[in-house]
C-alpha cells in the first residue's frame, strides 16, 4: 500500500523536473503509471477473501491517528483506476491529443491519480476531504489547461459547483464531529450504530449531498455535460472514469459503512434520486448530437445504476454496485478515448458530420465492445452488471426500479446505435479530413481497455462470486470496524 | 456564544448563496469565499468554543481541564489553507475567462452548454 501512496507524487515531481524534455517526460510518466498499476494490481490480488489490510500512518493507532484501509473493494477500485490511468497516460501521447502539447499534463495527471487512490484507501473522513481537494485542484488545472473560450467557460462552471460541494462536505464533517467526537470512518460507524440519530442524519445528509453532487446525480448534474466535453480525449478519459466514481464510492462508504441509511428517510430519497438520475441522463443523451456530449450524459445515467445498487442496500445489491463500478470505469474511459480519436479522424465532434469510420478496424472493434458493454449486450461486462442490479431490485420487490432500469438500458442501446449508425456505418458526408497521424498510442490504449472489458465478460462468474462476498462483507459492517479498531469494544 | 456563531454562519451562508446566484462572475467568486468561511465557522462551533474556556492550550503548554477541543481548530487550519488555494485559482481562472470571453455576465455564457432547441436544427458549422 505504501508504494501506491508514494509512487504518484514521486513520478509527478520527476515529470515536473523533465518539463523541458517532453519525450523523456512522457516515457518516465508512462513507466511510472505502469508501476503504479502493477503495485495496485498486486495489492488487489494479494488480499485473501475477507482480509482487510490496515496501515497506520506514523504508528498512531486509530481512532486518533490517520489510517489507510484496503478492503477488497477499495483495493480493486485502486487497481482498476491505476490501470485506466496508465491507459490514459499512454493515450495522451497520441498525435491528435492536445494533452501532448502541454508539458504540465503529465505531472497533473499523476497528482490526480494520487488523489483518487488516496480517496479510495483512506479510512478517515477529513482525510477524504483533503484527497477530494487534491483531486479537485488537479482536475481544475487539467480542465482549464490550454485555455480557449469553451474550455474556460466549462471550467468556471465545474469549479464553482465543486467548490460548493466542498463546502457541504466540510459542514458535514463539522456536524458529525460535533455529534460523534470522531472522524475516523470505523469509529464513526461504531458510535453511530445501526440506527443513526437525527443530528447524525443532518451531518450525514450534508455529506451525502456533497458526494451526490460529485457523482453528478440528479438534480445536481448540469455541470458535467457543460464541462467534460471541452477537455482533451485523455483528460476526458481520466475524468469520466475516476471523478464521478470516487463520488459514488464515497456515497457507498457513507451510507453503508459509516451511517447505515436502511431505516432512515434518506434511503427512499437515494432510491428515487438514483432512478431520476438514470432517466434524466439517458434522455439527455438521446437528444444530443455531439459525440462527447452524448457520452457525458451517459455517465450520469450509469451513475444512477450504481446509486440504485447502493440505495437498495442488500448484500447482492451492493455486490452489483461494486461490479458496476469496476465495469464502468473501464468502459467509459474507453468510449471517451474512442470519441476523441473518431472526432480527430473525421474532423468534427458532431455525429452528423462524421462517418465511414468502419474502415478503421481497431477503432471500430473497440467501439463495438465498449458501446455494447455500456448498453448491456451479452456477453460483455455491462450485461452482467445490469443483470445483477436488476436481479437485486427484483429480489427486494422494487418493481419500479426494475422497470426503470430496463427502460434506461433500452434507451442506452438506442444512443449507442445512433453513434454506430452515424459515425461508423454511414459513409462519410464529405471527403474525409486528412486522417491524423501518430494516433497509434491512443489505439493501444483503446484495444487494451477493450480487452479488459471482454475479459470481465468471460470471467464474469468469478468476478460475480468475488463481488457477492464483497457485498456481504460491506453489508455486515463489522469486519471493517473490527479490522480498523482491533476487536469489539 | 454558540448562538452567535450559529447566527453568523447563517448570515454568511445566506449572503454567500445570494452572491453565488448573482449573474456576475466576481459575485460568484466572492460568494464561494463566503460559503467557505461559513463552513469553517461551523466546524469551529462544533469544537465547543465557549466564552471563559481556554482556546486549546493554557500559557506554558499545559492542557487545562476546561479547554476547547483542539482538533476542529486543526481541521479549520487545513480547510483555510485549501480554501485560500482554491480561491486564488478561481480568481486566476475568472480573470482568464473574463479576458477570453470578453464579458462577465454568466447567463450569456452558453458556448459550453448543450445547444438550445432552435439552434439544433442545423449542424453547427
mmCIF file of N, CA and C in Angstrom, chain A residues 370-467:
data_model
loop_
_atom_site.group_PDB
_atom_site.id
_atom_site.type_symbol
_atom_site.label_atom_id
_atom_site.label_comp_id
_atom_site.label_asym_id
_atom_site.label_seq_id
_atom_site.Cartn_x
_atom_site.Cartn_y
_atom_site.Cartn_z
ATOM 1 N N UNK A 370 -16.938 -1.578 -26.423
ATOM 2 C CA UNK A 370 -17.226 -0.639 -25.335
ATOM 3 C C UNK A 370 -18.694 -0.228 -25.340
ATOM 4 N N UNK A 371 -19.226 0.099 -26.529
ATOM 5 C CA UNK A 371 -20.608 0.568 -26.598
ATOM 6 C C UNK A 371 -21.578 -0.564 -26.274
ATOM 7 N N UNK A 372 -21.286 -1.768 -26.793
ATOM 8 C CA UNK A 372 -22.134 -2.910 -26.488
ATOM 9 C C UNK A 372 -22.157 -3.190 -24.993
ATOM 10 N N UNK A 373 -21.000 -3.018 -24.365
ATOM 11 C CA UNK A 373 -20.924 -3.259 -22.929
ATOM 12 C C UNK A 373 -21.699 -2.196 -22.160
ATOM 13 N N UNK A 374 -21.563 -0.932 -22.592
ATOM 14 C CA UNK A 374 -22.298 0.142 -21.919
ATOM 15 C C UNK A 374 -23.803 -0.086 -22.023
ATOM 16 N N UNK A 375 -24.249 -0.538 -23.212
ATOM 17 C CA UNK A 375 -25.678 -0.747 -23.418
ATOM 18 C C UNK A 375 -26.155 -2.039 -22.760
ATOM 19 N N UNK A 376 -25.223 -2.906 -22.354
ATOM 20 C CA UNK A 376 -25.614 -4.120 -21.644
ATOM 21 C C UNK A 376 -25.919 -5.287 -22.552
ATOM 22 N N UNK A 377 -25.188 -5.411 -23.652
ATOM 23 C CA UNK A 377 -25.395 -6.560 -24.541
ATOM 24 C C UNK A 377 -24.586 -7.747 -24.030
ATOM 25 N N UNK A 378 -25.204 -8.948 -23.921
ATOM 26 C CA UNK A 378 -24.421 -10.117 -23.549
ATOM 27 C C UNK A 378 -23.487 -10.470 -24.697
ATOM 28 N N UNK A 379 -22.326 -11.033 -24.477
ATOM 29 C CA UNK A 379 -21.767 -11.482 -23.196
ATOM 30 C C UNK A 379 -20.770 -10.485 -22.629
ATOM 31 N N UNK A 380 -20.979 -9.188 -22.843
ATOM 32 C CA UNK A 380 -19.991 -8.206 -22.387
ATOM 33 C C UNK A 380 -20.251 -7.820 -20.935
ATOM 34 N N UNK A 381 -19.258 -7.111 -20.344
ATOM 35 C CA UNK A 381 -19.296 -6.879 -18.895
ATOM 36 C C UNK A 381 -20.550 -6.132 -18.442
ATOM 37 N N UNK A 382 -21.031 -5.176 -19.269
ATOM 38 C CA UNK A 382 -22.174 -4.364 -18.851
ATOM 39 C C UNK A 382 -23.437 -5.183 -18.669
ATOM 40 N N UNK A 383 -23.577 -6.250 -19.454
ATOM 41 C CA UNK A 383 -24.760 -7.104 -19.330
ATOM 42 C C UNK A 383 -24.854 -7.686 -17.927
ATOM 43 N N UNK A 384 -23.725 -8.201 -17.441
ATOM 44 C CA UNK A 384 -23.735 -8.831 -16.117
ATOM 45 C C UNK A 384 -23.949 -7.788 -15.024
ATOM 46 N N UNK A 385 -23.368 -6.588 -15.221
ATOM 47 C CA UNK A 385 -23.563 -5.533 -14.225
ATOM 48 C C UNK A 385 -25.035 -5.152 -14.130
ATOM 49 N N UNK A 386 -25.685 -4.980 -15.304
ATOM 50 C CA UNK A 386 -27.097 -4.596 -15.295
ATOM 51 C C UNK A 386 -27.963 -5.733 -14.763
ATOM 52 N N UNK A 387 -27.641 -6.968 -15.200
ATOM 53 C CA UNK A 387 -28.405 -8.133 -14.742
ATOM 54 C C UNK A 387 -28.379 -8.220 -13.215
ATOM 55 N N UNK A 388 -27.179 -8.028 -12.654
ATOM 56 C CA UNK A 388 -27.053 -8.135 -11.199
ATOM 57 C C UNK A 388 -27.871 -7.066 -10.503
ATOM 58 N N UNK A 389 -27.835 -5.838 -11.046
ATOM 59 C CA UNK A 389 -28.593 -4.743 -10.433
ATOM 60 C C UNK A 389 -30.092 -5.034 -10.489
ATOM 61 N N UNK A 390 -30.562 -5.436 -11.678
ATOM 62 C CA UNK A 390 -31.995 -5.680 -11.851
ATOM 63 C C UNK A 390 -32.445 -6.841 -10.965
ATOM 64 N N UNK A 391 -31.599 -7.875 -10.884
ATOM 65 C CA UNK A 391 -31.982 -9.027 -10.069
ATOM 66 C C UNK A 391 -32.058 -8.650 -8.588
ATOM 67 N N UNK A 392 -31.095 -7.843 -8.135
ATOM 68 C CA UNK A 392 -31.137 -7.410 -6.738
ATOM 69 C C UNK A 392 -32.396 -6.601 -6.453
ATOM 70 N N UNK A 393 -32.791 -5.759 -7.431
ATOM 71 C CA UNK A 393 -34.001 -4.954 -7.239
ATOM 72 C C UNK A 393 -35.239 -5.838 -7.208
ATOM 73 N N UNK A 394 -35.280 -6.867 -8.066
ATOM 74 C CA UNK A 394 -36.468 -7.724 -8.112
ATOM 75 C C UNK A 394 -36.557 -8.586 -6.855
ATOM 76 N N UNK A 395 -35.390 -8.967 -6.291
ATOM 77 C CA UNK A 395 -35.417 -9.742 -5.046
ATOM 78 C C UNK A 395 -36.049 -8.937 -3.916
ATOM 79 N N UNK A 396 -35.871 -7.598 -3.960
ATOM 80 C CA UNK A 396 -36.446 -6.747 -2.924
ATOM 81 C C UNK A 396 -37.821 -6.236 -3.323
ATOM 82 N N UNK A 397 -38.359 -6.757 -4.441
ATOM 83 C CA UNK A 397 -39.690 -6.379 -4.932
ATOM 84 C C UNK A 397 -39.791 -4.892 -5.222
ATOM 85 N N UNK A 398 -38.685 -4.286 -5.666
ATOM 86 C CA UNK A 398 -38.716 -2.874 -6.081
ATOM 87 C C UNK A 398 -39.019 -2.840 -7.576
ATOM 88 N N UNK A 399 -40.317 -3.031 -7.914
ATOM 89 C CA UNK A 399 -40.623 -3.236 -9.342
ATOM 90 C C UNK A 399 -40.448 -1.970 -10.148
ATOM 91 N N UNK A 400 -40.696 -0.787 -9.542
ATOM 92 C CA UNK A 400 -40.451 0.468 -10.274
ATOM 93 C C UNK A 400 -38.995 0.520 -10.732
ATOM 94 N N UNK A 401 -38.100 0.194 -9.788
ATOM 95 C CA UNK A 401 -36.677 0.252 -10.118
ATOM 96 C C UNK A 401 -36.346 -0.718 -11.247
ATOM 97 N N UNK A 402 -36.963 -1.915 -11.200
ATOM 98 C CA UNK A 402 -36.693 -2.908 -12.252
ATOM 99 C C UNK A 402 -37.101 -2.353 -13.612
ATOM 100 N N UNK A 403 -38.343 -1.805 -13.672
ATOM 101 C CA UNK A 403 -38.846 -1.298 -14.954
ATOM 102 C C UNK A 403 -37.975 -0.147 -15.455
ATOM 103 N N UNK A 404 -37.662 0.796 -14.543
ATOM 104 C CA UNK A 404 -36.853 1.946 -14.968
ATOM 105 C C UNK A 404 -35.486 1.494 -15.465
ATOM 106 N N UNK A 405 -34.852 0.560 -14.723
ATOM 107 C CA UNK A 405 -33.523 0.109 -15.118
ATOM 108 C C UNK A 405 -33.554 -0.533 -16.499
ATOM 109 N N UNK A 406 -34.587 -1.330 -16.770
ATOM 110 C CA UNK A 406 -34.670 -1.990 -18.079
ATOM 111 C C UNK A 406 -34.921 -0.965 -19.181
ATOM 112 N N UNK A 407 -35.830 -0.013 -18.927
ATOM 113 C CA UNK A 407 -36.130 1.014 -19.936
ATOM 114 C C UNK A 407 -34.884 1.846 -20.242
ATOM 115 N N UNK A 408 -34.160 2.235 -19.189
ATOM 116 C CA UNK A 408 -32.973 3.057 -19.390
ATOM 117 C C UNK A 408 -31.928 2.275 -20.185
ATOM 118 N N UNK A 409 -31.836 0.967 -19.928
ATOM 119 C CA UNK A 409 -30.934 0.141 -20.715
ATOM 120 C C UNK A 409 -31.302 0.167 -22.191
ATOM 121 N N UNK A 410 -32.607 0.142 -22.463
ATOM 122 C CA UNK A 410 -33.081 0.196 -23.846
ATOM 123 C C UNK A 410 -32.663 1.504 -24.516
ATOM 124 N N UNK A 411 -32.860 2.633 -23.794
ATOM 125 C CA UNK A 411 -32.503 3.935 -24.376
ATOM 126 C C UNK A 411 -30.993 4.066 -24.557
ATOM 127 N N UNK A 412 -30.219 3.424 -23.639
ATOM 128 C CA UNK A 412 -28.770 3.448 -23.803
ATOM 129 C C UNK A 412 -28.390 2.770 -25.103
ATOM 130 N N UNK A 413 -29.050 1.650 -25.371
ATOM 131 C CA UNK A 413 -28.792 0.933 -26.615
ATOM 132 C C UNK A 413 -29.121 1.819 -27.812
ATOM 133 N N UNK A 414 -30.258 2.546 -27.699
ATOM 134 C CA UNK A 414 -30.663 3.445 -28.781
ATOM 135 C C UNK A 414 -29.567 4.465 -29.079
ATOM 136 N N UNK A 415 -29.037 5.081 -27.992
ATOM 137 C CA UNK A 415 -27.998 6.095 -28.155
ATOM 138 C C UNK A 415 -26.737 5.528 -28.772
ATOM 139 N N UNK A 416 -26.359 4.306 -28.334
ATOM 140 C CA UNK A 416 -25.144 3.708 -28.879
ATOM 141 C C UNK A 416 -25.343 3.355 -30.351
ATOM 142 N N UNK A 417 -26.584 2.909 -30.694
ATOM 143 C CA UNK A 417 -26.869 2.604 -32.098
ATOM 144 C C UNK A 417 -26.823 3.875 -32.939
ATOM 145 N N UNK A 418 -27.260 4.997 -32.320
ATOM 146 C CA UNK A 418 -27.199 6.267 -33.043
ATOM 147 C C UNK A 418 -25.747 6.591 -33.396
ATOM 148 N N UNK A 419 -24.861 6.453 -32.399
ATOM 149 C CA UNK A 419 -23.442 6.726 -32.674
ATOM 150 C C UNK A 419 -22.928 5.758 -33.730
ATOM 151 N N UNK A 420 -23.318 4.487 -33.602
ATOM 152 C CA UNK A 420 -22.836 3.484 -34.554
ATOM 153 C C UNK A 420 -23.268 3.825 -35.965
ATOM 154 N N UNK A 421 -24.561 4.162 -36.108
ATOM 155 C CA UNK A 421 -25.098 4.440 -37.445
ATOM 156 C C UNK A 421 -24.411 5.669 -38.049
ATOM 157 N N UNK A 422 -24.319 6.732 -37.248
ATOM 158 C CA UNK A 422 -23.822 7.993 -37.798
ATOM 159 C C UNK A 422 -22.309 7.976 -38.013
ATOM 160 N N UNK A 423 -21.580 7.476 -37.024
ATOM 161 C CA UNK A 423 -20.130 7.635 -37.063
ATOM 162 C C UNK A 423 -19.463 6.504 -37.832
ATOM 163 N N UNK A 424 -20.012 5.287 -37.689
ATOM 164 C CA UNK A 424 -19.304 4.142 -38.262
ATOM 165 C C UNK A 424 -19.973 3.602 -39.518
ATOM 166 N N UNK A 425 -21.302 3.394 -39.484
ATOM 167 C CA UNK A 425 -21.949 2.657 -40.568
ATOM 168 C C UNK A 425 -22.145 3.504 -41.821
ATOM 169 N N UNK A 426 -22.632 4.740 -41.663
ATOM 170 C CA UNK A 426 -22.908 5.517 -42.873
ATOM 171 C C UNK A 426 -21.598 5.992 -43.507
ATOM 172 N N UNK A 427 -21.683 6.371 -44.798
ATOM 173 C CA UNK A 427 -20.475 6.848 -45.459
ATOM 174 C C UNK A 427 -20.156 8.257 -44.993
ATOM 175 N N UNK A 428 -18.899 8.634 -45.100
ATOM 176 C CA UNK A 428 -18.507 9.969 -44.688
ATOM 177 C C UNK A 428 -19.248 11.000 -45.530
ATOM 178 N N UNK A 429 -19.833 12.056 -44.898
ATOM 179 C CA UNK A 429 -20.647 13.009 -45.647
ATOM 180 C C UNK A 429 -19.845 13.786 -46.689
ATOM 181 N N UNK A 430 -18.596 14.051 -46.425
ATOM 182 C CA UNK A 430 -17.767 14.740 -47.404
ATOM 183 C C UNK A 430 -16.462 13.978 -47.490
ATOM 184 N N UNK A 431 -15.556 14.442 -48.331
ATOM 185 C CA UNK A 431 -14.254 13.789 -48.369
ATOM 186 C C UNK A 431 -13.639 13.923 -46.987
ATOM 187 N N UNK A 432 -13.228 12.806 -46.390
ATOM 188 C CA UNK A 432 -12.763 12.864 -45.003
ATOM 189 C C UNK A 432 -11.557 13.776 -44.864
ATOM 190 N N UNK A 433 -11.527 14.472 -43.740
ATOM 191 C CA UNK A 433 -10.381 15.337 -43.458
ATOM 192 C C UNK A 433 -9.123 14.480 -43.396
ATOM 193 N N UNK A 434 -8.013 15.103 -43.612
ATOM 194 C CA UNK A 434 -6.755 14.362 -43.568
ATOM 195 C C UNK A 434 -6.667 13.608 -42.250
ATOM 196 N N UNK A 435 -6.600 12.282 -42.360
ATOM 197 C CA UNK A 435 -6.559 11.474 -41.147
ATOM 198 C C UNK A 435 -5.345 11.865 -40.322
ATOM 199 N N UNK A 436 -5.580 12.074 -39.023
ATOM 200 C CA UNK A 436 -4.477 12.496 -38.177
ATOM 201 C C UNK A 436 -3.480 11.356 -38.047
ATOM 202 N N UNK A 437 -2.239 11.709 -38.010
ATOM 203 C CA UNK A 437 -1.202 10.681 -37.902
ATOM 204 C C UNK A 437 -0.758 10.571 -36.456
ATOM 205 N N UNK A 438 -0.059 9.486 -36.190
ATOM 206 C CA UNK A 438 0.525 9.336 -34.860
ATOM 207 C C UNK A 438 -0.489 9.082 -33.775
ATOM 208 N N UNK A 439 -1.649 8.496 -34.128
ATOM 209 C CA UNK A 439 -2.641 8.213 -33.098
ATOM 210 C C UNK A 439 -2.505 6.774 -32.600
ATOM 211 N N UNK A 440 -1.391 6.121 -32.950
ATOM 212 C CA UNK A 440 -1.194 4.718 -32.582
ATOM 213 C C UNK A 440 -1.294 4.476 -31.094
ATOM 214 N N UNK A 441 -0.750 5.405 -30.289
ATOM 215 C CA UNK A 441 -0.756 5.154 -28.843
ATOM 216 C C UNK A 441 -2.173 5.192 -28.286
ATOM 217 N N UNK A 442 -3.037 6.035 -28.881
ATOM 218 C CA UNK A 442 -4.434 6.035 -28.432
ATOM 219 C C UNK A 442 -5.079 4.691 -28.758
ATOM 220 N N UNK A 443 -4.741 4.143 -29.938
ATOM 221 C CA UNK A 443 -5.304 2.839 -30.315
ATOM 222 C C UNK A 443 -4.849 1.746 -29.355
ATOM 223 N N UNK A 444 -3.573 1.816 -28.947
ATOM 224 C CA UNK A 444 -3.068 0.829 -27.985
ATOM 225 C C UNK A 444 -3.913 0.863 -26.714
ATOM 226 N N UNK A 445 -4.173 2.089 -26.229
ATOM 227 C CA UNK A 445 -4.966 2.220 -25.007
ATOM 228 C C UNK A 445 -6.382 1.696 -25.220
ATOM 229 N N UNK A 446 -6.981 2.038 -26.398
ATOM 230 C CA UNK A 446 -8.352 1.611 -26.668
ATOM 231 C C UNK A 446 -8.438 0.087 -26.700
ATOM 232 N N UNK A 447 -7.498 -0.546 -27.415
ATOM 233 C CA UNK A 447 -7.539 -2.004 -27.531
ATOM 234 C C UNK A 447 -7.289 -2.653 -26.174
ATOM 235 N N UNK A 448 -6.354 -2.079 -25.396
ATOM 236 C CA UNK A 448 -6.078 -2.633 -24.074
ATOM 237 C C UNK A 448 -7.310 -2.592 -23.177
ATOM 238 N N UNK A 449 -8.004 -1.451 -23.167
ATOM 239 C CA UNK A 449 -9.199 -1.328 -22.323
ATOM 240 C C UNK A 449 -10.304 -2.257 -22.822
ATOM 241 N N UNK A 450 -10.446 -2.360 -24.169
ATOM 242 C CA UNK A 450 -11.474 -3.244 -24.724
ATOM 243 C C UNK A 450 -11.186 -4.692 -24.329
ATOM 244 N N UNK A 451 -9.894 -5.056 -24.314
ATOM 245 C CA UNK A 451 -9.539 -6.424 -23.938
ATOM 246 C C UNK A 451 -9.973 -6.711 -22.505
ATOM 247 N N UNK A 452 -9.806 -5.726 -21.618
ATOM 248 C CA UNK A 452 -10.229 -5.939 -20.229
ATOM 249 C C UNK A 452 -11.747 -6.096 -20.152
ATOM 250 N N UNK A 453 -12.470 -5.288 -20.959
ATOM 251 C CA UNK A 453 -13.931 -5.403 -20.969
ATOM 252 C C UNK A 453 -14.356 -6.808 -21.380
ATOM 253 N N UNK A 454 -13.731 -7.320 -22.452
ATOM 254 C CA UNK A 454 -14.043 -8.680 -22.887
ATOM 255 C C UNK A 454 -13.669 -9.676 -21.792
ATOM 256 N N UNK A 455 -12.502 -9.439 -21.162
ATOM 257 C CA UNK A 455 -12.049 -10.333 -20.101
ATOM 258 C C UNK A 455 -13.043 -10.392 -18.950
ATOM 259 N N UNK A 456 -13.582 -9.223 -18.579
ATOM 260 C CA UNK A 456 -14.580 -9.212 -17.493
ATOM 261 C C UNK A 456 -15.798 -10.021 -17.915
ATOM 262 N N UNK A 457 -16.189 -9.893 -19.200
ATOM 263 C CA UNK A 457 -17.324 -10.660 -19.696
ATOM 264 C C UNK A 457 -17.069 -12.154 -19.601
ATOM 265 N N UNK A 458 -15.849 -12.578 -19.944
ATOM 266 C CA UNK A 458 -15.532 -14.011 -19.919
ATOM 267 C C UNK A 458 -15.448 -14.514 -18.484
ATOM 268 N N UNK A 459 -14.801 -13.715 -17.625
ATOM 269 C CA UNK A 459 -14.609 -14.146 -16.235
ATOM 270 C C UNK A 459 -15.720 -13.629 -15.337
ATOM 271 N N UNK A 460 -16.904 -13.360 -15.923
ATOM 272 C CA UNK A 460 -17.973 -12.739 -15.144
ATOM 273 C C UNK A 460 -18.355 -13.582 -13.936
ATOM 274 N N UNK A 461 -18.333 -14.911 -14.090
ATOM 275 C CA UNK A 461 -18.714 -15.780 -12.984
ATOM 276 C C UNK A 461 -17.797 -15.608 -11.791
ATOM 277 N N UNK A 462 -16.489 -15.644 -12.054
ATOM 278 C CA UNK A 462 -15.508 -15.469 -10.988
ATOM 279 C C UNK A 462 -15.670 -14.109 -10.332
ATOM 280 N N UNK A 463 -15.775 -13.060 -11.181
ATOM 281 C CA UNK A 463 -15.879 -11.708 -10.647
ATOM 282 C C UNK A 463 -17.166 -11.538 -9.838
ATOM 283 N N UNK A 464 -18.250 -12.207 -10.302
ATOM 284 C CA UNK A 464 -19.517 -12.076 -9.595
ATOM 285 C C UNK A 464 -19.448 -12.737 -8.222
ATOM 286 N N UNK A 465 -18.781 -13.911 -8.141
ATOM 287 C CA UNK A 465 -18.625 -14.556 -6.829
ATOM 288 C C UNK A 465 -17.807 -13.663 -5.897
ATOM 289 N N UNK A 466 -16.769 -13.029 -6.482
ATOM 290 C CA UNK A 466 -15.958 -12.085 -5.708
ATOM 291 C C UNK A 466 -16.834 -10.943 -5.213
ATOM 292 N N UNK A 467 -17.648 -10.383 -6.143
ATOM 293 C CA UNK A 467 -18.493 -9.234 -5.792
ATOM 294 C C UNK A 467 -19.489 -9.612 -4.700
#
